[in-house]
CSV table of C-alpha atoms in Angstrom, one decimal:
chain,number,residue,atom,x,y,z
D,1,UNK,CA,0.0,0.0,0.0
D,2,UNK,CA,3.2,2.1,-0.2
D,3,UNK,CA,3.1,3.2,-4.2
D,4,UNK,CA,1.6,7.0,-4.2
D,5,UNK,CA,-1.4,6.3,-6.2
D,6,UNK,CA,-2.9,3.4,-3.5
D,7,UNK,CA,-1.2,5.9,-0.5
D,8,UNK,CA,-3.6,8.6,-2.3
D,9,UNK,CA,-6.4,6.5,-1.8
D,10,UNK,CA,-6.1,5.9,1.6
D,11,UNK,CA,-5.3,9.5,2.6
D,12,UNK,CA,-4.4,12.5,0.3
D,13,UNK,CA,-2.8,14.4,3.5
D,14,UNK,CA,0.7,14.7,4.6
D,15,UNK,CA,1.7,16.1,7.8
D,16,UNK,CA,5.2,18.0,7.6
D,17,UNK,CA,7.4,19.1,10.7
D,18,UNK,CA,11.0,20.1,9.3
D,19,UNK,CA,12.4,21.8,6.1
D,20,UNK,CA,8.8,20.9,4.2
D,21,UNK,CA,7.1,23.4,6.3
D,22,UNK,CA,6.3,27.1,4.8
D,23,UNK,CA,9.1,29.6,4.6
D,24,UNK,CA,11.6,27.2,4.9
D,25,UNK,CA,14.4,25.6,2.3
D,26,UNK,CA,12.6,22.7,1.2
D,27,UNK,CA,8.8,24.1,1.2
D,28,UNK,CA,8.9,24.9,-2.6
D,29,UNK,CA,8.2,20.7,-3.1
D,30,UNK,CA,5.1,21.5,-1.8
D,31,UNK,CA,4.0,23.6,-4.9
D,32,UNK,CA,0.5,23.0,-5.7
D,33,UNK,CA,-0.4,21.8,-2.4
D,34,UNK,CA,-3.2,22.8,-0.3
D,35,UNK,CA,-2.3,23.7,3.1
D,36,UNK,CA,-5.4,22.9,5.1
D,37,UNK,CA,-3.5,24.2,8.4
D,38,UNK,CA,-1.0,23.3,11.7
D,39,UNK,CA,-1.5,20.8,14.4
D,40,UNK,CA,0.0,19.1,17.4
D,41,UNK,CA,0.6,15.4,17.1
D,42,UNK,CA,1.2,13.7,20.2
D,43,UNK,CA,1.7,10.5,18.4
D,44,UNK,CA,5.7,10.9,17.4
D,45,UNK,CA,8.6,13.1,18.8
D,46,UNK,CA,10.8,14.6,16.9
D,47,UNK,CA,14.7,14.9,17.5
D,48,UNK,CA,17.1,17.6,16.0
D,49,UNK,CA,19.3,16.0,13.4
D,50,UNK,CA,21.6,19.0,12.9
D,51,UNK,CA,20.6,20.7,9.6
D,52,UNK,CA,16.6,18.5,9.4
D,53,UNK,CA,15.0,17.1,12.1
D,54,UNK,CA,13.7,13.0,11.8
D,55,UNK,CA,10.6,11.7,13.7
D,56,UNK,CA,9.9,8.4,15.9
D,57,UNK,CA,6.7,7.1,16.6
D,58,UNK,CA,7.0,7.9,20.0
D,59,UNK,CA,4.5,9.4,22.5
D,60,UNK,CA,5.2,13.5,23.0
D,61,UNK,CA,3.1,16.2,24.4
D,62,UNK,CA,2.4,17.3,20.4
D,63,UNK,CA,5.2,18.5,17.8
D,64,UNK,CA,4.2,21.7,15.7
D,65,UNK,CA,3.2,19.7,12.2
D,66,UNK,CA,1.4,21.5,9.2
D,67,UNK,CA,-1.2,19.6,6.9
D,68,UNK,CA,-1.2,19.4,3.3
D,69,UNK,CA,-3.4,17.7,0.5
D,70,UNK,CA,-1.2,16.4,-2.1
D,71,UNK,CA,-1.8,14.7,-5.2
D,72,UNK,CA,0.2,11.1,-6.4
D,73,UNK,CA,2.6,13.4,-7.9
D,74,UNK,CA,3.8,14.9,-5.3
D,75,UNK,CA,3.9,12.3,-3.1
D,76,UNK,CA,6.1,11.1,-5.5
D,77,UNK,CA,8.2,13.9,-5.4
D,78,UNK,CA,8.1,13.5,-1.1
D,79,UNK,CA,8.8,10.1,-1.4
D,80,UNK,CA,11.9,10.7,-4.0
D,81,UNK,CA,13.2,13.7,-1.4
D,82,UNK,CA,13.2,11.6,1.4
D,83,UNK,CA,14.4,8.5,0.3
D,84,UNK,CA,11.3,6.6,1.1
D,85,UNK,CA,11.9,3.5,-0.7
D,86,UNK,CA,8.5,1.4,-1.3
D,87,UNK,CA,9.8,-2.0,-1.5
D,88,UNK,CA,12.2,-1.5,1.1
D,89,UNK,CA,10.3,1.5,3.6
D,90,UNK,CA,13.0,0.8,6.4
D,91,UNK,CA,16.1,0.7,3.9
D,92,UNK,CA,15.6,4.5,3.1
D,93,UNK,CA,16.3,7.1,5.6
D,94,UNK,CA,12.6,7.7,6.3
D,95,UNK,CA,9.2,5.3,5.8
D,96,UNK,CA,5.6,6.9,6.1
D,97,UNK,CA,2.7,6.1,8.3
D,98,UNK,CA,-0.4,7.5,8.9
D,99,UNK,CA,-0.8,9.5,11.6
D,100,UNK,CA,-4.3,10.7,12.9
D,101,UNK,CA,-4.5,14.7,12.8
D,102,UNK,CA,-7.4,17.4,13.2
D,103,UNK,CA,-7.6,17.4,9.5
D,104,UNK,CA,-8.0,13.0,9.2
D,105,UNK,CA,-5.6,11.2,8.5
D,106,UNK,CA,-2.1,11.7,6.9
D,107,UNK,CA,1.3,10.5,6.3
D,108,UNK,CA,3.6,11.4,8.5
D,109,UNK,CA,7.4,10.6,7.6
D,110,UNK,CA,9.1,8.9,10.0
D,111,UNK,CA,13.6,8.7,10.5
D,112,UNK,CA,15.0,5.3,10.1
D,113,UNK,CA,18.4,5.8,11.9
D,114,UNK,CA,19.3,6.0,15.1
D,115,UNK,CA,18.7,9.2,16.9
D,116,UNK,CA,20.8,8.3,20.1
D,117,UNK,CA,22.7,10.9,21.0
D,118,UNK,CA,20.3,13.5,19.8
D,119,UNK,CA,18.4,16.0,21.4
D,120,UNK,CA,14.5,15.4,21.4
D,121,UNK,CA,11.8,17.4,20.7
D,122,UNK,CA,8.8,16.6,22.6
D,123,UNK,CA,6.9,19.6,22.5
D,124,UNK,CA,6.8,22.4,19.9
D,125,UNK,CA,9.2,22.5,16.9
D,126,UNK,CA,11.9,22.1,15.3
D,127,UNK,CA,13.8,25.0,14.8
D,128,UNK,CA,16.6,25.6,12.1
């Protein structure tokens, strides 16, 4: 249920928390997307990678996300920028899952590596 066109169909919203979000470096893959708003997900914690941030599905008292509809395309485009490999989703450096949100339900990209010896982010945002 990985490849973007039966990920569509199952939910056509991603929830972004790092350089995706507006006004920072990586937002313009988001062109053409509808931003339906921000949210506080309780359901992962992020930790400060350095120059991005990764997430863990791992309880928090709710990271700063915000809430797109995409299209196949650019999840595509998502999948491709994070190295979100569909045959292999824990090979790259991050897999999606869905994650429930005020908007329904939307992928949420979560880090593969290791994040010990990195400072988490339980509540609020990452900040670059």
């Amino acid at each position: 249920m990985f490849a973007p066109a039966l990920s569509i169909s199952r939910t056509p919203l991603v929830a972004v928390y790092g350089t995706l979000k507006r006004g920072l470096r990586n937002h313009h893959w988001l062109e053409g997307a509808d931003f339906l708003g921000s949210d506080r997900l309780t359901s992962a914690t992020l930790y400060d990678l350095g120059p991005f941030p990764g997430a863990k599905p791992e309880p928090s008292r709710g990271v700063e996300v915000e809430v797109f509809r995409v299209d196949a395309r650019l999840l595509t485009s998502l999948d491709r920028l994070e190295d979100f490999r569909p045959r292999q989703p824990h090979a790259g450096l991050y897999h999606r899952a869905i994650h429930a949100t005020t908007f329904g339900s939307a992928w949420l990209y979560l880090y593969n590596p290791e994040v010990a010896g990195c400072r988490a982010i339980r509540q609020g945002g990452w900040r670059p």
